[in-house]
Coordinates of C-alpha atoms and ligand atoms in Angstrom, one line a residue:
X1 CA -8.9 69.0 -37.2
X2 CA -6.7 66.2 -35.9
X3 CA -3.5 66.6 -34.9
X4 CA -0.9 64.5 -37.1
X5 CA 1.3 61.9 -34.8
X6 CA 4.8 62.0 -36.9
X7 CA 7.3 61.9 -33.6
X8 CA 6.4 60.3 -30.3
X9 CA 8.4 60.2 -27.3
X10 CA 8.7 57.4 -25.0
X11 CA 10.3 58.1 -21.1
X12 CA 11.2 55.4 -19.5
X13 CA 12.7 51.9 -21.3
X14 CA 11.5 49.0 -18.6
X15 CA 9.4 46.3 -19.2
X16 CA 6.7 48.6 -20.5
X17 CA 8.5 51.5 -22.2
X18 CA 10.5 49.0 -24.6
X19 CA 7.4 47.2 -25.8
X20 CA 5.8 50.8 -26.3
X21 CA 8.8 52.1 -28.4
X22 CA 8.8 49.0 -30.3
X23 CA 4.6 49.3 -31.3
X24 CA 5.4 53.0 -32.4
X25 CA 7.8 52.4 -34.6
X26 CA 6.4 49.1 -35.7
X27 CA 3.6 51.4 -37.1
X28 CA 5.9 54.2 -38.9
X29 CA 6.2 56.6 -36.0
X30 CA 9.6 58.4 -35.1
X31 CA 10.1 57.5 -31.3
X32 CA 12.3 59.5 -29.2
X33 CA 13.3 57.0 -26.4
X34 CA 14.1 58.5 -23.0
X35 CA 16.2 56.7 -20.0
X36 CA 17.6 58.4 -17.1
X37 CA 21.2 57.0 -17.9
X38 CA 23.3 55.9 -20.7
X39 CA 23.1 52.3 -19.0
X40 CA 19.3 52.5 -18.9
X41 CA 19.3 53.4 -22.5
X42 CA 21.5 50.4 -23.4
X43 CA 18.9 48.1 -21.4
X44 CA 16.1 49.6 -23.4
X45 CA 18.1 49.3 -26.9
X46 CA 18.8 45.6 -26.1
X47 CA 15.2 45.1 -25.1
X48 CA 14.3 46.4 -28.1
X49 CA 16.6 44.5 -30.3
X50 CA 16.1 41.2 -28.4
X51 CA 12.2 41.6 -29.0
X52 CA 12.4 42.5 -32.9
X53 CA 15.3 39.6 -33.2
X54 CA 12.9 37.5 -32.3
X55 CA 10.3 38.6 -34.2
X56 CA 12.4 37.9 -37.3
X57 CA 13.4 34.6 -36.4
X58 CA 9.8 33.7 -35.8
X59 CA 9.4 35.3 -39.4
X60 CA 6.8 37.8 -38.4
X61 CA 9.0 40.6 -39.1
X62 CA 11.2 41.1 -42.6
X63 CA 15.0 42.2 -41.7
X64 CA 14.6 45.0 -43.6
X65 CA 11.5 46.0 -41.8
X66 CA 13.3 45.1 -38.7
X67 CA 16.4 47.9 -39.6
X68 CA 13.6 50.4 -40.5
X69 CA 11.8 50.1 -37.1
X70 CA 15.2 50.4 -35.1
X71 CA 16.5 53.9 -37.2
X72 CA 13.2 55.2 -36.1
X73 CA 14.2 55.0 -32.9
X74 CA 16.2 57.8 -31.4
X75 CA 17.7 57.0 -27.9
X76 CA 18.3 59.9 -25.8
X77 CA 19.3 60.5 -21.9
X78 CA 17.2 63.1 -20.4
X79 CA 13.6 64.4 -21.1
X80 CA 15.2 67.8 -22.9
X81 CA 15.2 65.5 -26.2
X82 CA 11.2 65.6 -26.6
X83 CA 11.0 69.2 -27.4
X84 CA 9.7 68.4 -30.8
X85 CA 7.5 65.3 -30.1
X86 CA 3.8 65.5 -30.8
X87 CA 3.1 63.4 -28.3
X88 CA 4.9 61.6 -25.2
X89 CA 4.0 58.5 -23.0
X90 CA 5.6 57.9 -19.6
X91 CA 6.4 54.6 -18.5
X92 CA 8.6 55.0 -15.0
X93 CA 8.1 53.2 -12.1
X94 CA 4.5 53.6 -10.0
X95 CA 5.5 56.6 -7.9
X96 CA 3.3 59.7 -8.1
X97 CA 5.4 62.2 -6.8
X98 CA 8.0 60.7 -9.5
X99 CA 5.5 61.0 -12.3
X100 CA 4.3 64.4 -11.0
X101 CA 8.0 65.4 -11.4
X102 CA 8.1 64.3 -14.8
X103 CA 5.0 65.5 -16.0
X104 CA 6.2 69.1 -14.9
X105 CA 9.4 68.9 -16.5
X106 CA 7.9 67.5 -19.9
X107 CA 5.3 70.3 -19.9
X108 CA 8.1 72.6 -19.7
X109 CA 10.2 71.3 -22.4
X110 CA 7.4 69.8 -24.9
X111 CA 5.9 72.0 -27.5
X112 CA 2.5 74.0 -26.2
X113 CA -0.1 71.4 -28.5
X114 CA 1.8 68.3 -27.4
X115 CA -0.1 65.8 -25.7
X116 CA 1.0 64.4 -22.6
X117 CA 0.2 60.7 -21.7
X118 CA 1.1 58.3 -18.7
X119 CA 1.1 54.7 -19.2
X120 CA 0.4 54.2 -15.1
X121 CA -1.7 51.3 -14.3
X122 CA -3.5 52.6 -10.7
X123 CA -2.4 55.8 -10.1
X124 CA -4.9 58.9 -10.7
X125 CA -4.3 60.5 -14.2
X126 CA -5.8 63.7 -12.8
X127 CA -3.3 63.9 -9.6
X128 CA -1.1 63.5 -12.8
X129 CA -2.1 65.9 -15.0
X130 CA -2.6 68.8 -12.4
X131 CA 1.6 68.7 -12.0
X132 CA 1.6 70.4 -15.9
X133 CA -0.3 73.8 -16.8
X134 CA -2.2 71.7 -19.5
X135 CA -4.5 69.2 -17.8
X136 CA -6.8 69.4 -20.9
X137 CA -3.9 67.8 -22.6
X138 CA -3.1 65.2 -20.3
X139 CA -4.2 61.4 -20.9
X140 CA -4.2 57.7 -19.8
X141 CA -2.9 55.5 -22.4
X142 CA -2.8 52.3 -20.9
X143 CA -0.7 49.2 -22.8
X144 CA -0.6 45.6 -21.6
X145 CA 2.3 43.5 -21.3
X146 CA 4.0 42.6 -23.3
X147 CA 2.9 45.7 -25.6
X148 CA 3.3 44.6 -29.0
X149 CA 1.5 41.4 -28.3
X150 CA -1.7 42.3 -26.3
X151 CA -4.0 43.8 -28.6
X152 CA -6.0 46.3 -25.5
X153 CA -5.5 49.7 -24.9
X154 CA -7.3 51.5 -22.4
X155 CA -7.6 55.3 -22.9
X156 CA -8.2 57.1 -19.5
X157 CA -9.7 60.6 -19.9
X158 CA -10.1 63.0 -16.9
X159 CA -12.5 65.4 -16.3
X160 CA -10.9 67.9 -18.1
X161 CA -9.0 66.3 -21.0
X162 CA -10.4 67.7 -24.2
X163 CA -12.6 65.9 -25.9
X164 CA -10.1 66.4 -29.4
X165 CA -7.5 64.8 -27.7
X166 CA -9.7 61.6 -26.7
X167 CA -10.5 61.6 -30.3
X168 CA -6.9 61.9 -31.7
X169 CA -5.4 59.6 -29.3
X170 CA -8.2 57.0 -30.2
X171 CA -7.5 57.3 -33.6
X172 CA -4.0 56.5 -33.0
X173 CA -4.7 53.6 -31.2
X174 CA -6.5 52.4 -34.2
X175 CA -3.1 53.5 -36.1
X176 CA -1.4 51.0 -34.1
X177 CA -3.2 48.3 -34.6
X178 CA -5.0 48.6 -31.0
X179 CA -8.7 48.0 -29.7
X180 CA -9.3 51.0 -27.1
X181 CA -11.8 51.2 -24.6
X182 CA -12.4 54.9 -23.7
X183 CA -13.1 55.2 -19.6
X184 CA -12.9 57.4 -16.8
X185 CA -10.1 58.0 -14.4
X186 CA -10.4 55.1 -11.2
X187 CA -8.2 53.0 -9.8
X188 CA -7.0 50.2 -11.9
X189 CA -9.5 51.2 -14.8
X190 CA -11.4 47.8 -16.2
X191 CA -8.8 45.3 -16.7
X192 CA -6.3 45.7 -13.9
X193 CA -9.3 46.3 -10.8
X194 CA -10.3 43.1 -12.1
X195 CA -7.1 41.1 -12.3
X196 CA -5.0 42.3 -9.2
X197 CA -7.7 41.2 -6.5
X198 CA -7.0 38.0 -8.1
X199 CA -3.4 37.9 -8.5
X200 CA -2.9 38.7 -4.7
X201 CA -5.3 36.4 -3.7
X202 CA -3.1 33.7 -5.9
X203 CA 0.0 35.2 -3.8
X204 CA -2.1 34.6 -0.4
X205 CA -2.6 30.8 -1.6
X206 CA 1.1 30.8 -2.2
X207 CA 2.3 32.5 1.2
X208 CA -0.1 30.3 3.0
X209 CA 1.3 27.1 1.7
X210 CA -2.3 26.2 0.4
X211 CA -1.0 24.9 -2.9
X212 CA 2.4 25.4 -4.5
X213 CA 3.4 27.4 -7.3
X214 CA 3.2 25.1 -10.0
X215 CA 0.1 23.9 -9.1
X216 CA -1.6 27.4 -8.7
X217 CA -0.4 28.3 -12.0
X218 CA -1.3 25.0 -13.7
X219 CA -4.6 25.1 -12.0
X220 CA -5.7 28.6 -13.8
X221 CA -3.8 27.7 -17.2
X222 CA -5.7 24.1 -17.3
X223 CA -9.0 24.9 -15.3
X224 CA -9.5 28.4 -17.1
X225 CA -7.8 28.4 -20.2
X226 CA -5.7 31.2 -19.0
X227 CA -2.5 31.9 -21.2
X228 CA -0.5 32.1 -17.8
X229 CA -0.6 31.0 -14.4
X230 CA -1.2 34.3 -11.8
X231 CA 2.1 33.6 -9.9
X232 CA 4.1 33.5 -13.5
X233 CA 2.1 36.7 -14.6
X234 CA 3.3 38.2 -11.4
X235 CA 6.6 37.8 -12.5
X236 CA 5.9 38.7 -15.9
X237 CA 4.7 42.0 -14.7
X238 CA 7.3 42.7 -12.0
X239 CA 7.1 42.4 -8.7
X240 CA 7.8 46.0 -7.8
X241 CA 5.2 47.3 -10.0
X242 CA 2.8 44.3 -9.0
X243 CA 3.0 45.8 -5.5
X244 CA 2.8 49.8 -6.1
X245 CA -0.2 49.0 -8.6
X246 CA -2.1 47.4 -5.5
X247 CA -0.5 49.6 -2.9
X248 CA -2.1 52.2 -4.9
X249 CA -5.3 50.4 -5.7
X250 CA -5.5 49.4 -2.2
X251 CA -5.7 53.3 -1.0
X252 CA -7.6 54.9 -3.9
X253 CA -10.3 52.1 -4.5
X254 CA -11.9 52.1 -1.0
X255 CA -9.4 50.4 1.1
X256 CA -10.4 46.6 -0.2
X257 CA -8.7 44.5 2.1
X258 CA -7.8 42.1 -1.3
X259 CA -5.7 45.0 -2.7
X260 CA -3.7 45.0 0.6
X261 CA -0.4 43.5 -1.0
X262 CA 0.4 40.0 0.4
X263 CA 3.1 40.6 2.9
X264 CA 5.3 37.7 0.8
X265 CA 5.0 40.4 -2.1
X266 CA 7.0 43.4 0.1
X267 CA 9.5 40.9 1.1
X268 CA 10.2 39.5 -2.0
X269 CA 10.7 43.4 -3.7
X270 CA 12.6 44.1 -0.4
X271 CA 15.2 41.2 -1.5
X272 CA 15.7 42.4 -4.9
X273 CA 13.2 39.4 -6.1
X274 CA 11.4 41.2 -8.9
X275 CA 10.2 38.5 -11.3
X276 CA 11.8 38.2 -14.7
X277 CA 13.3 41.5 -15.2
X278 CA 15.9 40.8 -12.0
X279 CA 16.1 36.7 -13.2
X280 CA 14.2 35.3 -9.9
X281 CA 10.8 36.0 -8.5
X282 CA 8.2 33.4 -7.8
X283 CA 10.3 31.0 -10.3
X284 CA 14.0 31.1 -11.5
X285 CA 14.7 32.4 -14.7
X286 CA 17.7 31.7 -17.0
X287 CA 19.3 35.0 -17.0
X288 CA 17.4 38.7 -16.0
X289 CA 15.3 39.5 -18.6
X290 CA 15.0 35.8 -20.3
X291 CA 11.4 34.5 -19.9
X292 CA 13.3 31.2 -19.5
X293 CA 12.5 29.4 -16.4
X294 CA 15.1 27.5 -15.0
X295 CA 14.4 24.4 -12.4
X296 CA 15.4 25.8 -8.9
X297 CA 15.4 24.1 -5.1
X298 CA 11.4 24.4 -5.2
X299 CA 11.2 22.5 -8.2
X300 CA 9.1 19.1 -8.0
X301 CA 10.8 16.7 -8.9
X302 CA 9.4 14.9 -12.5
X303 CA 8.7 11.6 -13.5
X304 CA 6.0 8.8 -12.7
X305 CA 7.9 7.5 -10.1
X306 CA 8.2 10.6 -8.1
X307 CA 4.4 10.5 -8.6
X308 CA 3.8 6.8 -7.5
X309 CA 6.1 7.1 -4.5
X310 CA 4.0 5.5 -1.6
X311 CA 0.9 5.2 -3.9
X312 CA -1.6 2.0 -3.5
X313 CA -2.0 0.1 -6.9
X314 CA -4.9 0.5 -8.2
X315 CA -6.7 -1.3 -10.9
X316 CA -10.2 -1.6 -10.5
X317 CA -12.6 1.6 -10.0
X318 CA -16.1 2.2 -8.8
X319 CA -17.9 5.5 -10.3
X320 CA -21.3 6.2 -8.4
X321 CA -23.5 8.5 -10.1
X322 CA -25.2 8.9 -13.4
X323 CA -25.0 12.6 -14.2
X324 CA -22.7 14.5 -16.3
X325 CA -19.6 14.2 -14.4
X326 CA -20.0 10.4 -13.5
X327 CA -20.6 9.8 -17.0
X328 CA -17.2 11.6 -18.1
X329 CA -15.3 9.7 -15.3
X330 CA -16.7 6.5 -16.4
X331 CA -14.9 7.4 -20.4
X332 CA -12.0 8.5 -18.7
X333 CA -10.9 5.9 -16.3
X334 CA -12.1 3.5 -18.6
X335 CA -9.9 4.7 -21.9
X336 CA -6.9 5.0 -19.3
X337 CA -7.4 0.9 -18.9
X338 CA -8.8 0.6 -15.4
X339 CA -11.6 -1.7 -14.8
X340 CA -14.9 0.3 -14.0
X341 CA -17.9 -0.7 -12.1
X342 CA -20.7 2.1 -12.8
X343 CA -23.2 1.9 -10.2
X344 CA -26.5 4.1 -10.7
X345 CA -29.9 3.9 -8.7
X346 CA -31.6 1.6 -11.6
X347 CA -31.1 -0.1 -14.4
X348 CA -32.8 2.3 -16.5
X349 CA -30.1 5.4 -15.3
X350 CA -27.7 2.9 -16.2
X351 CA -28.8 2.1 -19.8
X352 CA -28.8 5.9 -20.0
X353 CA -25.5 6.3 -18.8
X354 CA -23.9 3.3 -21.0
X355 CA -25.8 5.1 -24.1
X356 CA -24.0 8.4 -23.1
X357 CA -20.4 6.9 -22.9
X358 CA -20.6 5.2 -26.3
X359 CA -22.0 8.2 -28.0
X360 CA -18.7 9.9 -26.6
X361 CA -16.8 7.2 -27.6
X362 CA -17.9 7.3 -30.6
X363 CA -17.3 10.7 -31.1
X364 CA -13.9 10.3 -30.4
X365 CA -13.8 7.4 -33.2
X366 CA -15.2 9.7 -35.8
X367 CA -12.6 12.7 -35.0
X368 CA -9.8 10.2 -35.2
X369 CA -9.0 10.3 -31.9
X370 CA -9.5 7.0 -30.4
X371 CA -9.5 3.6 -32.9
X372 CA -12.3 1.2 -33.1
X373 CA -10.6 -1.3 -31.3
X374 CA -10.0 1.2 -28.3
X375 CA -12.9 1.9 -28.1
X376 CA -14.5 -1.5 -27.7
X377 CA -11.8 -2.2 -25.4
X378 CA -12.8 0.7 -23.3
X379 CA -16.5 -0.4 -23.4
X380 CA -15.6 -3.8 -22.4
X381 CA -13.7 -2.8 -19.4
X382 CA -17.1 -1.4 -17.9
X383 CA -19.3 -3.2 -15.9
X384 CA -23.1 -1.8 -15.3
X385 CA -24.5 -2.3 -11.9
X386 CA -27.6 -0.5 -9.6
X387 CA -26.0 -1.8 -6.8
X388 CA -23.6 -0.6 -4.0
X389 CA -22.7 -4.2 -3.2
X390 CA -20.7 -4.6 -6.1
X391 CA -18.1 -2.4 -5.1
X392 CA -16.9 -4.6 -2.4
X393 CA -14.0 -5.5 -4.3
X394 CA -12.7 -2.4 -5.8
X395 CA -9.7 -0.2 -5.4
X396 CA -11.0 3.1 -5.7
X397 CA -14.7 4.7 -5.6
X398 CA -15.1 7.9 -7.4
X399 CA -18.3 9.5 -6.0
X400 CA -20.4 12.1 -8.6
X401 CA -23.7 12.3 -7.2
X402 CA -25.8 15.3 -6.3
X403 CA -24.1 18.0 -4.9
X404 CA -26.0 17.8 -1.4
X405 CA -24.0 16.8 2.0
X406 CA -26.9 14.7 3.2
X407 CA -26.6 12.5 0.5
X408 CA -23.0 12.3 0.3
X409 CA -22.7 11.7 3.8
X410 CA -24.9 8.4 3.6
X411 CA -23.4 7.3 0.4
X412 CA -20.0 7.5 2.1
X413 CA -21.1 5.8 4.8
X414 CA -22.6 3.0 2.9
X415 CA -19.3 2.9 1.5
X416 CA -17.5 2.3 4.6
X417 CA -19.8 -0.6 5.0
X418 CA -19.4 -2.4 1.7
X419 CA -15.7 -1.8 0.5
X420 CA -12.7 -3.5 1.7
X421 CA -10.1 -2.1 3.8
X422 CA -7.3 -0.1 2.0
X423 CA -9.9 1.2 -0.8
X424 CA -9.5 5.1 -1.6
X425 CA -12.6 7.1 -1.2
X426 CA -12.8 10.2 -3.2
X427 CA -15.7 12.6 -3.9
X428 CA -15.7 14.7 -7.0
X429 CA -17.9 17.9 -4.7
X430 CA -16.9 21.2 -6.0
X431 CA -18.2 22.8 -2.9
X432 CA -19.0 20.8 0.0
X433 CA -16.2 20.5 2.7
X434 CA -14.5 17.3 1.7
X435 CA -13.8 16.6 5.6
X436 CA -17.3 16.3 6.0
X437 CA -17.7 13.7 3.6
X438 CA -14.8 12.1 5.4
X439 CA -15.9 11.8 9.1
X440 CA -19.0 9.7 7.6
X441 CA -16.6 7.4 7.5
X442 CA -14.6 5.1 10.0
X443 CA -11.7 5.5 7.9
X444 CA -11.3 9.1 7.3
X445 CA -7.5 9.0 6.2
X446 CA -8.3 7.3 2.9
X447 CA -11.1 9.6 1.9
X448 CA -9.8 12.9 -0.7
X449 CA -11.3 15.2 -3.0
X450 CA -11.1 14.2 -6.9
X451 CA -12.3 17.6 -8.6
X452 CA -12.9 16.8 -12.0
X453 CA -14.0 19.9 -14.4
X454 CA -16.6 19.4 -17.1
X455 CA -16.3 17.7 -19.5
X456 CA -14.2 15.4 -17.7
X457 CA -12.9 13.3 -20.9
X458 CA -11.8 17.2 -22.0
X459 CA -10.7 19.4 -19.2
X460 CA -6.9 18.2 -18.5
X461 CA -7.3 19.2 -14.9
X462 CA -8.0 18.0 -11.4
X463 CA -7.8 19.5 -8.3
X464 CA -6.7 16.8 -5.4
X465 CA -8.1 18.1 -2.3
X466 CA -6.2 16.7 1.1
X467 CA -8.6 17.2 4.1
X468 CA -6.2 17.3 7.4
X469 CA -7.2 13.5 7.8
X470 CA -6.3 12.5 4.7
X471 CA -2.8 10.0 4.6
X472 CA 0.2 10.9 2.1
X473 CA -0.6 7.6 0.9
X474 CA -4.0 8.4 -0.2
X475 CA -2.6 11.2 -1.5
X476 CA 0.2 9.9 -3.3
X477 CA -2.4 7.2 -4.8
X478 CA -4.7 10.2 -6.1
X479 CA -1.5 11.5 -8.0
X480 CA -0.6 8.6 -9.5
X481 CA -3.9 7.9 -10.7
X482 CA -4.4 11.2 -12.5
X483 CA -1.1 10.9 -14.0
X484 CA -2.2 7.7 -15.2
X485 CA -5.3 9.3 -16.1
X486 CA -3.3 11.9 -18.5
X487 CA -4.9 14.5 -16.6
X488 CA -2.4 17.4 -14.3
X489 CA -3.5 16.5 -10.7
X490 CA -2.8 19.7 -8.7
X491 CA -2.9 19.3 -4.6
X492 CA -4.6 21.8 -2.7
X493 CA -5.9 21.9 0.7
X494 CA -10.0 21.3 1.6
X495 CA -10.9 24.9 1.6
X496 CA -14.0 26.7 -0.1
X497 CA -13.6 26.7 -3.9
X498 CA -10.3 25.1 -3.7
X499 CA -8.1 26.6 -5.9
X500 CA -9.7 27.3 -9.1
X501 CA -13.0 28.7 -8.1
X502 CA -11.8 30.4 -5.3
X503 CA -9.6 32.7 -7.8
X504 CA -11.7 32.7 -10.4
X505 CA -15.5 33.5 -9.0
X506 CA -14.8 36.6 -6.8
X507 CA -13.2 38.1 -10.1
X508 CA -16.5 37.2 -11.9
X509 CA -18.3 38.7 -9.1
X510 CA -16.1 41.8 -9.2
X511 CA -17.0 42.6 -12.9
X512 CA -20.6 42.2 -12.0
X513 CA -19.8 45.0 -9.6
X514 CA -18.3 46.9 -12.1
X515 CA -21.1 46.8 -14.4
X516 CA -23.5 47.9 -11.7
X517 CA -21.5 50.6 -10.8
X518 CA -22.0 51.6 -14.6
X519 CA -17.8 52.2 -15.1
X520 CA -18.2 50.2 -18.2
X521 CA -20.1 48.3 -20.5
X522 CA -20.0 44.3 -20.4
X523 CA -18.9 44.6 -24.3
X524 CA -15.9 46.8 -22.6
X525 CA -15.5 44.9 -20.0
X526 CA -15.5 41.5 -21.7
X527 CA -13.2 43.1 -24.5
X528 CA -10.5 44.2 -22.0
X529 CA -10.2 40.8 -20.3
X530 CA -9.9 39.2 -23.3
X531 CA -7.3 41.7 -25.3
X532 CA -5.8 43.2 -22.2
X533 CA -4.9 39.7 -20.7
X534 CA -5.4 37.3 -23.2
X535 CA -8.4 35.2 -21.8
X536 CA -10.4 32.7 -23.3
X537 CA -13.8 34.4 -22.6
X538 CA -14.7 38.0 -21.0
X539 CA -16.4 37.6 -17.5
X540 CA -20.1 37.8 -18.9
X541 CA -19.9 35.8 -21.3
X542 CA -18.2 32.9 -18.6
X543 CA -20.8 34.1 -16.5
X544 CA -23.4 33.1 -19.0
X545 CA -21.8 30.2 -20.1
X546 CA -21.2 28.5 -16.5
X547 CA -25.1 29.9 -15.3
X548 CA -25.8 32.6 -13.0
X549 CA -27.0 30.6 -10.5
X550 CA -24.4 28.2 -10.0
X551 CA -22.1 31.3 -10.3
X552 CA -24.1 32.8 -7.4
X553 CA -24.1 30.1 -5.4
X554 CA -20.2 29.4 -5.4
X555 CA -19.6 33.3 -4.3
X556 CA -22.0 32.5 -1.6
X557 CA -20.0 29.5 -0.3
X558 CA -16.8 31.6 -0.7
X559 CA -18.2 34.0 1.1
X560 CA -19.6 32.5 4.4
X561 CA -16.8 30.5 4.7
X562 CA -13.9 33.1 4.3
X563 CA -16.1 36.0 5.9
X564 CA -14.3 38.4 3.3
X565 CA -16.5 41.3 2.7
X566 CA -15.3 41.9 -0.8
X567 CA -16.6 38.4 -1.6
X568 CA -20.0 39.4 -1.1
X569 CA -22.3 38.4 -3.9
X570 CA -22.8 41.3 -6.0
X571 CA -26.4 42.6 -5.9
X572 CA -27.0 42.8 -9.4
X573 CA -26.4 39.2 -9.8
X574 CA -28.7 38.0 -7.0
X575 CA -31.5 40.2 -9.1
X576 CA -30.5 38.5 -12.1
X577 CA -31.0 35.0 -10.7
X578 CA -34.2 36.2 -9.0
X579 CA -35.4 37.5 -12.1
X580 CA -34.7 33.9 -13.9
X581 CA -31.9 35.3 -16.0
X582 CA -29.5 32.1 -15.2
X583 CA -27.4 32.6 -18.7
X584 CA -27.6 30.6 -21.6
X585 CA -29.6 27.9 -20.3
X586 CA -32.6 30.3 -19.8
X587 CA -32.0 32.4 -22.9
X588 CA -30.7 35.1 -21.1
X589 CA -28.2 35.9 -18.3
X590 CA -26.2 39.2 -19.1
X591 CA -26.9 38.8 -22.6
X592 CA -30.3 38.1 -24.6
X593 CA -29.3 34.7 -26.6
X594 CA -32.5 34.5 -27.9
X595 CA -31.4 37.2 -30.5
X596 CA -28.8 36.5 -32.7
Ligands
NAD601 N1 4.5 45.8 -15.9 C1 3.3 45.6 -16.2 O1 2.9 44.5 -16.6 C2 2.8 47.2 -16.8 C3 1.5 47.1 -17.7 C4 0.9 48.2 -18.0 C5 1.3 49.4 -17.1 N2 2.1 49.4 -16.4 C6 2.9 50.9 -15.8 O2 4.1 51.1 -16.9 C7 4.8 52.2 -16.1 C8 6.2 51.4 -16.0 O3 6.4 50.1 -15.1 P1 6.9 48.9 -15.8 O4 6.7 47.6 -15.2 O5 7.5 49.1 -17.0 O6 8.5 49.4 -14.7 P2 10.2 49.3 -14.8 O7 10.4 49.5 -13.6 O8 10.1 48.0 -15.5 O9 10.9 50.3 -15.9 C9 10.8 51.6 -15.4 C10 12.0 52.7 -16.0 O10 11.6 53.6 -16.1 C11 13.3 54.3 -16.0 N3 13.0 56.0 -15.2 C12 12.9 55.7 -14.1 N4 13.4 57.3 -13.7 C13 13.2 58.1 -15.0 C14 13.3 59.2 -15.4 N5 13.1 60.1 -14.2 N6 13.0 59.4 -16.5 C15 13.2 58.3 -17.5 N7 13.3 57.4 -17.0 C16 13.0 57.1 -15.9 C17 13.9 53.1 -15.3 O11 14.8 53.8 -15.4 C18 13.2 52.0 -16.1 O12 14.1 51.9 -16.8 C19 4.1 51.9 -14.5 O13 3.4 52.8 -14.5 C20 3.2 50.9 -14.7 O14 2.4 50.8 -13.7 C21 3.0 48.3 -16.1

């Protein structure tokens, strides 16, 4: 017979525990909420009332329901209070010895039939379970942060967890309105195993001054549609917790260097910069526990004036190419008021691009996003040409031709001969070194990368790629242009994958490796990332959209340039590409798209 859960216990009322108490109490369960001291209990109580008050203020919770919710919670100091609970979940700091001690104690205090659960993110549930006399009743219930919001729960069964315990916990998750994925006991389970390599890589980028914190975070939010950037997420998770998770994953997960915590993390933790909970981490917050970021000494100056500082004036822009990106970029510049010269390899191609730009602008009119007058004005600003000579007097050239280094180099050499001095020459390459293109000219200081995302008229992000020869003036000009286009320009160095692809593709590759290792299914992995981390698409959905061949090519580039063993493309990805399963475009990738 299935267990009845009437009263549950939560041990540790920090970032996660307080949220877990709320989830239980909201769903009608009585909760014994345990902390180590009166002061810690008080902190937990303040977190809970703060969160429920915000829910009331937002109209998501009735006042009476909040009062009933709070009345269900019994705050206590010490584990003895857990004698009558049916299930207890532990959410204390991520240290094995601490958790084992607490489990031994809970085993002594709790009813014999009670289930003992841990919210650990990375420690072995099995190792925790052997501290008790009932390892078959020990299970992992891994909530996501913030627990009241995130839908996912990872239920972790060890080799000795009883089937009835797993079934009862799965039913409990359903009662809590959560979606559960049940998995075995492996470091990082699904979501953290995929998330933390990425987070640590982002910290490494910041530490190496590859890009600013604002730009790294903006790149992942705007380029991938993630709910938060990686550094802001680190602050939410807590840097001490993140450090422990990475350290454990490194030791348990095959000593993958990507999980060796970035040195900066240790320094920040030692300095007491723990993220939101201490009021300062990568960002500074209004006060400890507050989600509100306040300016600090690293905050970049705001406003167009700051952006335009040192920038050259740009009025006339040449766009070279006739593909999807060139077409989108022509539209973006024309709409923003620039005079545009489109150069293709022939009148036929120009006619096609012109047609595509018109169709796209007309769509804007139909959707009410653009007036007819503005459409006509934008079209009126574009001239169509099939010869580079017409670029002699433009102020900026944006190259968007085929992704082949020899072609781009030849083009830049020609532009060098044709264009006037002072022109900014930009390439939209997504994978080639910008410096190679720059050195094909006699003016590498004027060359920069402008990496637009597809579809250019919609995606708000542009990566501005500076080489070691790019001048400050060229960079300032690029930033000012992006601002005028209404895009967010993020500045980064000339390294494979820039910011977005370098952080995104290894994560996708890791998901393929996880599938290949039969740890979980494509569906569950997709669920985990969408419901646990708020990603707009799961990794396999995204791989099928991007194309497996494109993804493999990017991953190979990253691997070749950075020589990071963990970046080696997953063999399964290579095989699927060889088999012609390239994703949606061929009807089959990780999923079969021909069947509905
Ligand atoms: N932070 C996250 O995003 C996140 C997400 C999922 C899971 N987790 C996991 O949840 C667990 C808790 O992490 P957190 O971020 O909430 O940590 P935290 O540091 O915010 O909170 C831990 C709490 O445990 C209390 N505590 C310590 N020793 C105790 C004891 N002996 N008895 C009772 N309470 C005690 C502390 O006073 C503190 O309030 C960890 O295992 C972590 O890996 C964290």
